Coordinates of C-alpha atoms and ligand atoms in Angstrom, one line a residue:
X23 CA -28.0 31.3 -78.8
X24 CA -27.9 34.6 -80.8
X25 CA -30.9 36.3 -82.3
X26 CA -29.6 35.5 -85.8
X27 CA -29.5 31.9 -85.0
X28 CA -33.1 32.1 -83.7
X29 CA -34.5 33.6 -86.9
X30 CA -33.8 32.9 -90.6
X31 CA -33.0 35.9 -92.7
X32 CA -34.2 36.1 -96.3
X33 CA -31.6 36.8 -98.9
X34 CA -33.6 37.2 -102.2
X35 CA -33.4 40.7 -103.9
X36 CA -36.8 41.7 -102.7
X37 CA -35.8 40.8 -99.1
X38 CA -32.7 42.8 -99.5
X39 CA -34.6 45.8 -100.8
X40 CA -37.0 45.6 -98.0
X41 CA -34.1 45.4 -95.5
X42 CA -32.5 48.6 -97.0
X43 CA -35.9 50.4 -96.7
X44 CA -36.3 49.1 -93.2
X45 CA -32.9 50.3 -92.3
X46 CA -33.8 53.8 -93.3
X47 CA -36.9 53.7 -91.0
X48 CA -34.6 52.2 -88.4
X49 CA -32.2 55.1 -88.6
X50 CA -35.0 57.6 -88.0
X51 CA -36.3 55.6 -85.0
X52 CA -32.9 55.4 -83.7
X53 CA -32.2 59.1 -84.0
X54 CA -35.5 59.7 -82.1
X55 CA -34.6 57.5 -79.2
X56 CA -31.1 58.8 -79.0
X57 CA -32.4 62.3 -78.8
X58 CA -34.5 61.3 -75.9
X59 CA -31.8 59.4 -74.1
X60 CA -29.0 62.0 -74.5
X61 CA -30.1 64.4 -71.8
X62 CA -30.8 61.6 -69.2
X63 CA -28.8 62.1 -66.0
X64 CA -30.9 60.3 -63.4
X65 CA -32.5 57.0 -62.9
X66 CA -35.9 58.8 -62.4
X67 CA -35.5 60.3 -65.9
X68 CA -34.7 56.8 -67.3
X69 CA -37.8 55.6 -65.6
X70 CA -39.9 58.2 -67.3
X71 CA -38.5 57.1 -70.7
X72 CA -39.7 53.5 -70.3
X73 CA -42.6 53.9 -72.8
X74 CA -40.3 55.3 -75.5
X75 CA -37.8 52.5 -74.9
X76 CA -40.6 50.0 -75.0
X77 CA -41.8 51.4 -78.4
X78 CA -38.3 51.1 -79.7
X79 CA -37.3 47.7 -78.4
X80 CA -40.8 46.2 -77.9
X81 CA -39.9 44.6 -74.5
X82 CA -42.3 43.6 -71.8
X83 CA -39.6 43.9 -69.1
X84 CA -36.2 45.6 -68.9
X85 CA -33.4 45.4 -66.4
X86 CA -29.9 46.9 -66.1
X87 CA -27.2 45.2 -64.1
X88 CA -23.8 46.9 -63.4
X89 CA -20.6 45.3 -62.2
X90 CA -18.1 46.9 -59.9
X91 CA -14.8 48.0 -61.6
X92 CA -12.9 45.1 -60.2
X93 CA -15.4 42.7 -61.7
X94 CA -16.1 41.0 -58.5
X95 CA -19.8 41.4 -58.2
X96 CA -22.6 42.8 -60.3
X97 CA -26.0 44.0 -59.1
X98 CA -29.3 45.5 -60.2
X99 CA -29.1 49.2 -61.2
X100 CA -32.6 49.6 -62.7
X101 CA -35.6 47.6 -63.8
X102 CA -38.9 48.4 -65.4
X103 CA -42.1 47.9 -63.4
X104 CA -42.5 44.3 -62.6
X105 CA -44.2 42.5 -59.8
X106 CA -41.2 40.3 -59.7
X107 CA -39.7 40.2 -56.2
X108 CA -36.3 41.5 -57.1
X109 CA -34.1 43.2 -54.6
X110 CA -32.1 46.2 -55.5
X111 CA -29.4 44.7 -53.3
X112 CA -29.2 41.5 -55.2
X113 CA -25.5 41.2 -55.8
X114 CA -24.1 38.3 -57.8
X115 CA -20.6 37.1 -58.6
X116 CA -19.2 38.1 -61.9
X117 CA -18.0 34.6 -62.2
X118 CA -21.5 33.3 -62.8
X119 CA -22.3 31.8 -66.2
X120 CA -24.8 34.5 -67.1
X121 CA -22.4 37.3 -66.6
X122 CA -19.5 35.6 -68.3
X123 CA -21.6 34.5 -71.3
X124 CA -22.8 38.1 -71.8
X125 CA -19.5 39.8 -71.6
X126 CA -17.9 37.2 -73.9
X127 CA -20.5 37.7 -76.7
X128 CA -20.4 40.6 -79.2
X129 CA -24.1 39.8 -80.0
X130 CA -27.2 40.0 -77.9
X131 CA -27.9 36.6 -76.3
X132 CA -31.3 35.0 -76.2
X133 CA -32.1 33.0 -73.1
X134 CA -35.3 30.9 -73.5
X135 CA -37.7 30.4 -70.5
X136 CA -36.9 26.7 -70.5
X137 CA -33.2 27.5 -70.2
X138 CA -33.7 29.9 -67.4
X139 CA -36.0 27.6 -65.4
X140 CA -33.7 24.6 -65.8
X141 CA -31.4 26.1 -63.2
X142 CA -28.3 24.4 -64.5
X143 CA -27.0 27.9 -65.3
X144 CA -26.9 30.7 -62.8
X145 CA -29.2 33.5 -63.7
X146 CA -30.2 36.4 -61.5
X147 CA -33.2 35.5 -59.3
X148 CA -35.3 38.1 -61.0
X149 CA -35.2 36.3 -64.3
X150 CA -37.1 33.3 -62.8
X151 CA -39.8 35.7 -61.6
X152 CA -39.9 37.5 -64.9
X153 CA -40.5 34.1 -66.7
X154 CA -43.2 33.3 -64.1
X155 CA -44.8 36.6 -65.1
X156 CA -45.3 35.2 -68.7
X157 CA -42.1 36.2 -70.5
X158 CA -41.0 33.6 -72.9
X159 CA -37.4 34.7 -73.3
X160 CA -34.9 37.2 -72.1
X161 CA -32.4 38.9 -74.5
X162 CA -29.2 40.2 -72.8
X163 CA -26.4 42.3 -74.1
X164 CA -23.3 43.5 -72.1
X165 CA -21.8 46.9 -72.7
X166 CA -19.1 49.1 -71.2
X167 CA -19.8 52.2 -69.2
X168 CA -17.0 54.9 -69.0
X169 CA -14.7 52.2 -70.3
X170 CA -14.4 50.9 -66.8
X171 CA -17.6 49.0 -65.8
X172 CA -19.5 46.2 -67.4
X173 CA -23.2 46.6 -67.5
X174 CA -25.8 44.2 -68.9
X175 CA -29.1 45.2 -70.5
X176 CA -31.8 42.5 -70.3
X177 CA -35.1 42.6 -72.1
X178 CA -38.0 40.2 -71.4
X179 CA -40.4 39.2 -74.2
X180 CA -43.8 37.6 -73.8
X181 CA -44.0 37.1 -77.6
X182 CA -41.1 35.4 -79.3
X183 CA -42.1 36.8 -82.7
X184 CA -40.9 40.2 -81.3
X185 CA -37.4 38.8 -81.2
X186 CA -36.1 39.2 -84.8
X187 CA -33.0 40.6 -86.6
X188 CA -34.5 44.0 -86.5
X189 CA -34.4 43.8 -82.7
X190 CA -30.7 42.8 -82.8
X191 CA -30.0 45.7 -85.0
X192 CA -31.9 48.0 -82.6
X193 CA -30.3 46.7 -79.5
X194 CA -26.8 47.1 -81.0
X195 CA -27.5 50.7 -82.0
X196 CA -29.2 51.5 -78.7
X197 CA -26.3 50.3 -76.6
X198 CA -23.8 53.0 -77.2
X199 CA -26.2 55.8 -76.2
X200 CA -27.4 53.7 -73.3
X201 CA -23.7 53.4 -72.2
X202 CA -23.3 57.1 -72.3
X203 CA -26.6 57.7 -70.4
X204 CA -25.7 55.2 -67.7
X205 CA -22.3 56.9 -67.4
X206 CA -24.0 60.2 -66.9
X207 CA -26.4 58.7 -64.4
X208 CA -23.6 57.3 -62.4
X209 CA -21.7 60.5 -62.4
X210 CA -24.7 62.5 -61.5
X211 CA -26.1 60.3 -58.8
X212 CA -22.8 59.6 -57.2
X213 CA -22.1 62.1 -54.4
X214 CA -19.1 64.4 -54.9
X215 CA -17.4 62.5 -52.1
X216 CA -17.6 59.1 -53.7
X217 CA -16.8 60.4 -57.2
X218 CA -13.8 62.4 -56.4
X219 CA -12.4 61.0 -53.1
X220 CA -10.8 57.7 -53.1
X221 CA -9.3 57.7 -49.6
X222 CA -8.8 54.1 -48.6
X223 CA -10.5 54.9 -45.3
X224 CA -13.2 56.9 -46.9
X225 CA -15.9 57.2 -44.3
X226 CA -19.4 57.4 -45.5
X227 CA -20.0 55.7 -48.8
X228 CA -23.2 56.6 -50.6
X229 CA -26.1 54.4 -50.3
X230 CA -27.9 52.3 -52.9
X231 CA -26.4 50.6 -55.9
X232 CA -23.1 52.4 -55.6
X233 CA -22.5 50.5 -52.4
X234 CA -21.7 47.3 -54.2
X235 CA -18.4 45.6 -53.3
X236 CA -15.5 47.2 -55.0
X237 CA -17.6 50.0 -56.5
X238 CA -16.2 53.5 -55.6
X239 CA -12.9 51.8 -54.6
X240 CA -11.4 52.6 -58.0
X241 CA -8.2 50.9 -59.0
X242 CA -5.1 53.1 -59.2
X243 CA -4.6 52.4 -62.9
X244 CA -8.1 53.1 -64.0
X245 CA -9.0 56.3 -62.2
X246 CA -7.2 59.4 -61.2
X247 CA -7.2 60.1 -57.5
X248 CA -7.1 63.3 -55.6
X249 CA -6.3 62.5 -52.1
X250 CA -7.2 65.0 -49.4
X251 CA -9.9 65.8 -46.8
X252 CA -9.0 69.4 -46.0
X253 CA -11.6 72.1 -46.7
X254 CA -9.4 73.5 -49.4
X255 CA -9.1 70.3 -51.3
X256 CA -12.8 69.5 -50.8
X257 CA -13.6 72.8 -52.4
X258 CA -11.3 72.0 -55.3
X259 CA -13.0 68.6 -55.8
X260 CA -16.4 70.3 -55.9
X261 CA -15.0 72.7 -58.5
X262 CA -13.6 69.8 -60.6
X263 CA -16.9 68.0 -60.4
X264 CA -18.8 71.2 -61.4
X265 CA -16.6 71.9 -64.4
X266 CA -16.1 68.3 -65.6
X267 CA -19.4 68.2 -67.5
X268 CA -19.1 71.6 -69.0
X269 CA -17.2 72.3 -72.2
X270 CA -15.4 75.3 -70.8
X271 CA -11.7 75.7 -71.5
X272 CA -9.9 75.8 -68.1
X273 CA -6.8 77.2 -66.5
X274 CA -5.3 75.3 -63.6
X275 CA -2.8 77.2 -61.5
X276 CA -0.6 76.1 -58.6
X277 CA 3.0 75.5 -57.6
X278 CA 4.8 72.6 -59.1
X279 CA 3.8 69.3 -57.8
X280 CA 0.4 70.4 -56.4
X281 CA -1.6 68.0 -58.7
X282 CA -2.5 70.1 -61.8
X283 CA -2.1 67.1 -64.0
X284 CA -4.1 65.0 -61.6
X285 CA -6.9 67.6 -61.6
X286 CA -6.9 67.6 -65.4
X287 CA -7.1 63.8 -65.5
X288 CA -10.1 64.0 -63.1
X289 CA -11.9 66.6 -65.2
X290 CA -11.3 64.5 -68.3
X291 CA -12.3 61.3 -66.7
X292 CA -15.6 62.7 -65.4
X293 CA -16.4 64.6 -68.6
X294 CA -18.5 63.5 -71.5
X295 CA -15.2 63.3 -73.5
X296 CA -13.8 60.5 -71.3
X297 CA -14.1 57.9 -74.0
X298 CA -11.8 60.0 -76.3
X299 CA -8.1 60.7 -75.6
X300 CA -6.6 63.1 -73.1
X301 CA -3.4 64.3 -74.7
X302 CA -0.7 66.2 -72.9
X303 CA 1.8 68.7 -74.2
X304 CA 4.4 70.2 -71.9
X305 CA 5.1 73.6 -73.5
X306 CA 8.2 74.1 -71.5
X307 CA 9.8 70.8 -72.5
X308 CA 9.7 71.2 -76.3
X309 CA 12.1 73.4 -78.2
X310 CA 10.2 76.6 -79.3
X311 CA 11.0 75.7 -83.0
X312 CA 9.3 72.3 -82.7
X313 CA 6.2 73.3 -80.7
X314 CA 4.2 74.4 -83.7
X315 CA 4.6 71.1 -85.5
X316 CA 4.1 69.2 -82.2
X317 CA 0.7 71.0 -81.7
X318 CA -0.5 71.3 -85.2
X319 CA 1.4 68.6 -87.1
X320 CA 3.1 69.0 -90.4
X321 CA 2.9 67.9 -94.0
X322 CA 5.7 65.8 -95.6
X323 CA 8.5 68.0 -96.8
X324 CA 7.2 71.2 -95.1
X325 CA 10.7 71.7 -93.6
X326 CA 14.0 69.9 -93.7
X327 CA 13.5 66.8 -91.5
X328 CA 9.8 66.5 -92.2
X329 CA 10.2 63.2 -94.0
X330 CA 6.6 62.2 -93.5
X331 CA 3.3 63.7 -92.5
X332 CA 2.9 64.2 -88.8
X333 CA -0.4 64.4 -87.0
X334 CA -0.3 67.1 -84.2
X335 CA -1.5 66.9 -80.7
X336 CA -4.6 68.8 -81.6
X337 CA -5.7 66.2 -84.1
X338 CA -4.7 63.4 -81.7
X339 CA -7.0 64.9 -79.1
X340 CA -9.9 65.3 -81.5
X341 CA -13.2 64.7 -79.5
X342 CA -11.2 64.6 -76.3
X343 CA -9.1 66.9 -74.1
X344 CA -5.8 68.7 -74.8
X345 CA -3.8 69.4 -71.7
X346 CA -1.3 72.3 -72.3
X347 CA 1.0 72.1 -69.3
X348 CA 3.3 75.0 -68.5
X349 CA 1.3 77.3 -70.9
X350 CA 3.2 80.3 -69.5
X351 CA 6.2 79.0 -71.4
X352 CA 4.5 79.0 -74.8
X353 CA 6.3 81.4 -77.1
X354 CA 4.4 84.6 -78.1
X355 CA 4.1 83.6 -81.8
X356 CA 2.5 80.3 -80.8
X357 CA 0.2 82.1 -78.4
X358 CA -1.3 84.0 -81.3
X359 CA -1.8 80.7 -83.2
X360 CA -3.4 79.0 -80.2
X361 CA -5.8 81.9 -79.9
X362 CA -6.8 81.5 -83.5
X363 CA -7.5 77.8 -83.0
X364 CA -9.6 78.5 -79.9
X365 CA -11.6 81.1 -81.9
X366 CA -12.0 79.3 -85.2
X367 CA -11.9 75.7 -83.9
X368 CA -9.7 74.5 -86.8
X369 CA -6.0 74.0 -87.4
X370 CA -3.7 74.1 -90.3
X371 CA -0.8 71.7 -90.3
X372 CA 2.7 73.3 -90.8
X373 CA 3.2 73.3 -94.6
X374 CA -0.4 72.4 -95.2
X375 CA -3.0 74.5 -97.0
X376 CA -6.3 73.2 -95.7
X377 CA -8.1 74.0 -92.5
X378 CA -8.9 70.9 -90.4
X379 CA -11.9 71.3 -88.1
X380 CA -11.1 70.4 -84.5
X381 CA -13.3 69.5 -81.6
X382 CA -11.0 69.7 -78.5
X383 CA -11.5 70.9 -75.0
X384 CA -8.4 72.8 -73.7
X385 CA -7.1 72.6 -70.2
X386 CA -4.1 74.8 -69.5
X387 CA -1.8 74.7 -66.5
X388 CA 0.9 76.8 -65.1
X389 CA 2.9 77.4 -62.0
X390 CA 3.6 80.9 -63.1
X391 CA 1.5 84.0 -62.2
X392 CA -0.1 84.4 -65.6
X393 CA -1.5 87.8 -64.8
X394 CA 1.9 89.0 -63.9
X395 CA 3.2 87.5 -67.2
X396 CA 0.5 89.4 -69.0
X397 CA 1.6 92.6 -67.3
X398 CA 5.3 91.9 -68.1
X399 CA 4.3 91.5 -71.8
X400 CA 5.3 87.8 -71.9
X401 CA 1.7 86.5 -72.3
X402 CA -1.1 87.7 -74.6
X403 CA -3.9 89.2 -72.6
X404 CA -6.5 88.1 -75.2
X405 CA -5.3 84.5 -74.8
X406 CA -5.3 84.9 -71.0
X407 CA -8.9 86.0 -71.0
X408 CA -9.8 83.2 -73.4
X409 CA -8.4 80.4 -71.2
X410 CA -9.0 81.8 -67.7
X411 CA -12.8 82.0 -67.7
X412 CA -12.8 79.5 -64.9
X413 CA -9.4 79.5 -63.2
X414 CA -8.8 76.8 -60.6
X415 CA -5.9 77.4 -58.1
X416 CA -4.5 74.3 -56.4
X417 CA -3.3 75.0 -52.9
X418 CA 0.3 74.2 -51.9
X419 CA 0.8 71.3 -49.5
X420 CA 1.9 73.8 -46.8
X421 CA -1.6 75.3 -46.9
X422 CA -3.2 72.0 -46.3
X423 CA -1.0 70.2 -43.8
X424 CA -4.0 68.2 -42.5
X425 CA -3.9 66.2 -45.7
X426 CA -0.3 65.1 -45.1
X427 CA -1.3 62.0 -43.1
X428 CA -3.8 60.9 -45.8
X429 CA -1.3 61.4 -48.5
X430 CA 1.4 59.5 -46.6
X431 CA -1.0 56.6 -46.1
X432 CA -1.8 56.7 -49.8
X433 CA 1.8 56.7 -50.9
X434 CA 2.8 54.0 -48.4
X435 CA 0.2 51.8 -50.0
X436 CA 0.9 52.9 -53.6
X437 CA 4.6 52.2 -53.4
X438 CA 4.4 49.0 -51.3
X439 CA 4.3 46.9 -54.4
X440 CA 3.8 43.2 -53.6
X441 CA 5.0 43.8 -50.0
X442 CA 2.8 44.7 -47.0
X443 CA 2.8 48.5 -46.6
X444 CA 5.3 49.9 -44.2
X445 CA 4.5 52.1 -41.2
X446 CA 6.1 55.4 -40.2
X447 CA 7.5 56.2 -36.8
X448 CA 5.8 59.0 -34.9
X449 CA 9.0 61.0 -35.1
X450 CA 9.2 60.7 -38.8
X451 CA 5.5 61.6 -39.1
X452 CA 6.1 64.7 -37.1
X453 CA 9.1 65.7 -39.1
X454 CA 7.1 65.3 -42.3
X455 CA 4.3 67.4 -40.9
X456 CA 6.8 70.3 -40.2
X457 CA 8.5 70.2 -43.6
X458 CA 7.7 73.2 -45.8
X459 CA 7.3 71.0 -48.9
X460 CA 8.6 73.3 -51.6
X461 CA 8.1 70.5 -54.1
X462 CA 4.5 69.8 -52.7
X463 CA 2.9 66.4 -53.2
X464 CA 5.5 65.2 -55.8
X465 CA 8.2 65.8 -53.2
X466 CA 6.3 64.0 -50.5
X467 CA 5.7 61.0 -52.9
X468 CA 9.4 60.8 -53.8
X469 CA 10.4 61.0 -50.2
X470 CA 8.1 58.2 -49.3
X471 CA 9.0 56.0 -52.3
X472 CA 12.7 56.5 -51.5
X473 CA 12.3 55.7 -47.8
X474 CA 10.4 52.5 -48.5
X475 CA 13.3 51.4 -50.7
X476 CA 15.9 52.4 -48.1
X477 CA 14.1 50.8 -45.1
X478 CA 14.3 47.1 -44.5
X479 CA 12.2 47.1 -41.3
X480 CA 8.5 47.3 -41.4
X481 CA 8.7 50.8 -39.8
X482 CA 10.4 53.8 -41.5
X483 CA 12.3 55.5 -38.7
X484 CA 14.6 57.7 -40.8
X485 CA 13.8 60.0 -43.6
X486 CA 15.9 62.0 -46.0
X487 CA 14.3 65.3 -46.8
X488 CA 15.4 68.0 -49.2
X489 CA 16.9 71.0 -47.5
X490 CA 14.1 73.1 -46.1
X491 CA 14.8 76.8 -45.8
X492 CA 11.5 77.4 -44.1
X493 CA 11.7 74.6 -41.6
X494 CA 12.5 76.0 -38.1
X495 CA 12.8 72.8 -36.2
X496 CA 16.4 72.1 -37.3
X497 CA 19.2 74.6 -37.4
X498 CA 21.9 73.2 -39.6
X499 CA 20.1 73.7 -42.9
X500 CA 21.9 75.8 -45.4
X501 CA 20.4 78.9 -46.9
X502 CA 19.7 77.8 -50.5
X503 CA 17.8 81.0 -51.5
X504 CA 18.8 83.7 -53.9
X505 CA 21.7 82.1 -55.7
X506 CA 22.5 80.8 -59.1
X507 CA 21.3 77.3 -60.0
X508 CA 24.9 76.1 -60.3
X509 CA 25.7 77.4 -56.8
X510 CA 22.5 75.9 -55.5
X511 CA 23.3 72.5 -57.1
X512 CA 26.9 72.6 -55.7
X513 CA 25.7 73.6 -52.2
X514 CA 23.0 70.9 -52.2
X515 CA 25.3 68.2 -53.4
X516 CA 27.8 69.2 -50.7
X517 CA 25.1 69.2 -48.1
X518 CA 24.0 65.7 -49.1
X519 CA 27.5 64.4 -49.3
X520 CA 28.1 65.8 -45.9
X521 CA 25.0 64.1 -44.5
X522 CA 26.1 60.8 -46.1
X523 CA 29.5 61.0 -44.6
X524 CA 31.0 61.4 -48.1
X525 CA 29.6 58.0 -49.3
X526 CA 28.7 58.3 -53.0
X527 CA 27.1 55.0 -53.9
X528 CA 25.2 52.3 -52.0
X529 CA 21.8 52.4 -50.3
X530 CA 22.8 55.2 -48.0
X531 CA 25.0 57.0 -50.4
X532 CA 24.5 60.5 -51.8
X533 CA 23.7 59.2 -55.3
X534 CA 20.7 57.2 -54.0
X535 CA 19.4 60.1 -52.0
X536 CA 19.7 62.4 -55.1
X537 CA 18.0 59.8 -57.2
X538 CA 20.8 59.7 -59.8
X539 CA 23.4 57.1 -60.8
X540 CA 26.7 57.3 -58.9
X541 CA 28.6 57.9 -62.1
X542 CA 26.4 61.0 -62.9
X543 CA 27.0 62.3 -59.4
X544 CA 30.8 61.8 -59.8
X545 CA 30.8 63.7 -63.1
X546 CA 28.6 66.5 -61.6
X547 CA 31.1 66.8 -58.7
X548 CA 33.9 67.1 -61.1
X549 CA 32.1 69.7 -63.2
X550 CA 31.1 71.7 -60.0
X551 CA 34.7 71.5 -58.7
X552 CA 33.8 69.3 -55.7
X553 CA 36.9 67.3 -54.9
X554 CA 37.1 64.0 -53.1
X555 CA 38.1 65.9 -49.9
X556 CA 35.3 68.4 -50.0
X557 CA 34.4 70.5 -47.1
X558 CA 31.0 71.7 -46.3
X559 CA 31.4 75.3 -45.1
X560 CA 27.8 76.1 -44.0
X561 CA 27.9 73.6 -41.1
Ligands
ATP25 N1 -4.1 65.1 -54.4 C1 -3.3 64.2 -54.8 N2 -3.5 62.9 -54.4 C2 -2.6 62.0 -54.8 N3 -1.6 62.2 -55.5 C3 -1.3 63.4 -55.9 C4 -2.2 64.5 -55.6 N4 -1.7 65.6 -56.2 C5 -0.6 65.3 -56.8 N5 -0.3 63.9 -56.7 C6 0.8 63.2 -57.2 O1 1.9 64.1 -57.1 C7 2.7 64.0 -58.3 C8 2.7 65.4 -59.0 O2 1.4 65.7 -59.4 P1 1.1 66.5 -60.8 O3 2.1 66.0 -61.9 O4 -0.3 66.4 -61.1 O5 1.5 68.0 -60.3 P2 1.6 69.3 -61.2 O6 1.1 70.4 -60.4 O7 1.0 69.0 -62.6 O8 3.2 69.4 -61.3 P3 4.1 70.3 -62.4 O9 3.6 71.7 -62.3 O10 5.5 70.1 -61.9 O11 3.8 69.7 -63.7 C9 2.0 62.9 -59.2 O12 2.8 61.7 -59.0 C10 0.7 62.8 -58.7 O13 0.1 61.6 -58.8

């Protein structure tokens, strides 16, 4: 039963007028409670606010349940003082009728004492105790935390007349702020380890409510993962955690494939902006003439081809985060415009004549040495100082080889699909450990994904690695350094063909190893002058 069904609402003009007046009072009350709730980051602080919440919602008892992100179980996160013998560890299945009924209803649901005591529905054990303490009904409302977790607010009332439409209105308006506060509490109270490490074999899980089944073992799709246990990566995770809640613009540096985008996703995910979009722009991938309209949007007819108004990435990211990847490739003219946006916090669409206020956090990333780019005159120093207040530098995989086994495990699992994850032979593991990983984690992931595809056994015994100039364990590796891209490509294709015994297609053919269609390889060979009877001279 909803609260509206429980109480009749007057509809004569006087009643409507009263309701409008009441609404204004409501809004003031609501602003007051929101201001009190906003800074909350701990359960202890929530506890201290009980009186204010009670004044606002009039409840005699309050509890908060939270479900794990897989929606397997839910358990008690918080409850107001009650003599009810409730256990913090009470964990219940998300399949129970109480949980299901709550998450399916957009309205707060009223459960009368008789219904709770009848026991033909499954309610948390604490509800029965709360009724025995004199509460006549419990009102429950489900809400989302961080877009990932279901939580349920339950309020016990000793006097049924306190349950009226005004309460429904108050609960509905209280819930969004409560969701943000619970999100902040979870972020704050979760240890850095649990928050940012998702190793399948993660050793010590934090105690308390976070230990519920499934909680902390976040799903691949829902939460960005930064795998690694090395000191270097632990330090990075602490930095990410530290900066996530700040509003600082950030610069993330590191070689290609070191996880700059992953780091950005983590920062956004754990920031207060996580409910708003994270928008990515790769400054190197867009033609310089199009970047301006891509970033700031354009008005219809502002240039030939602008057939309709386009909303730029800044506007799309409003309230959220804009990730400017490869910022080192942003043309100088655009750098000046970006600087202006950062200073003035407003944009102007191309061909437009009004300033649009923008609330966006900027995270920039580059594999270039931006300081050197500044010295070379390719990057504006004022923009550099503006975005590099808190630079984060991701280590290369070579610098943290101890993470390789963890990453291998992670990718074997990630790319197993429906099948049981494959193992790796000791020899292959040793070889992977010695590789210099110029393409860092991206290269490792591709190598593993490809090996899984090419191996029919349950154990991967062979692995195809990119040529590795720094690897000293094998001598017949060509020197690919200091040559033109075309030469490099030719040499590399020759080397792969040589290792594939000139086989172009098929599972062990060169095209599969290169990750391109056989027809593309053939046309590349033609273009690069590699005949069918090629010879590989650097053997
Ligand atoms: N620590 C990590 N744990 C798990 N996966 C990772 C980690 N770091 C990177 N990856 C994976 O490696 C790949 C490359 O990562 P990402 O795109 O974040 O790198 P990048 O530094 O932004 O690369 P680029 O500079 O080329 O854009 C992605 O598939 C990502 O999921």
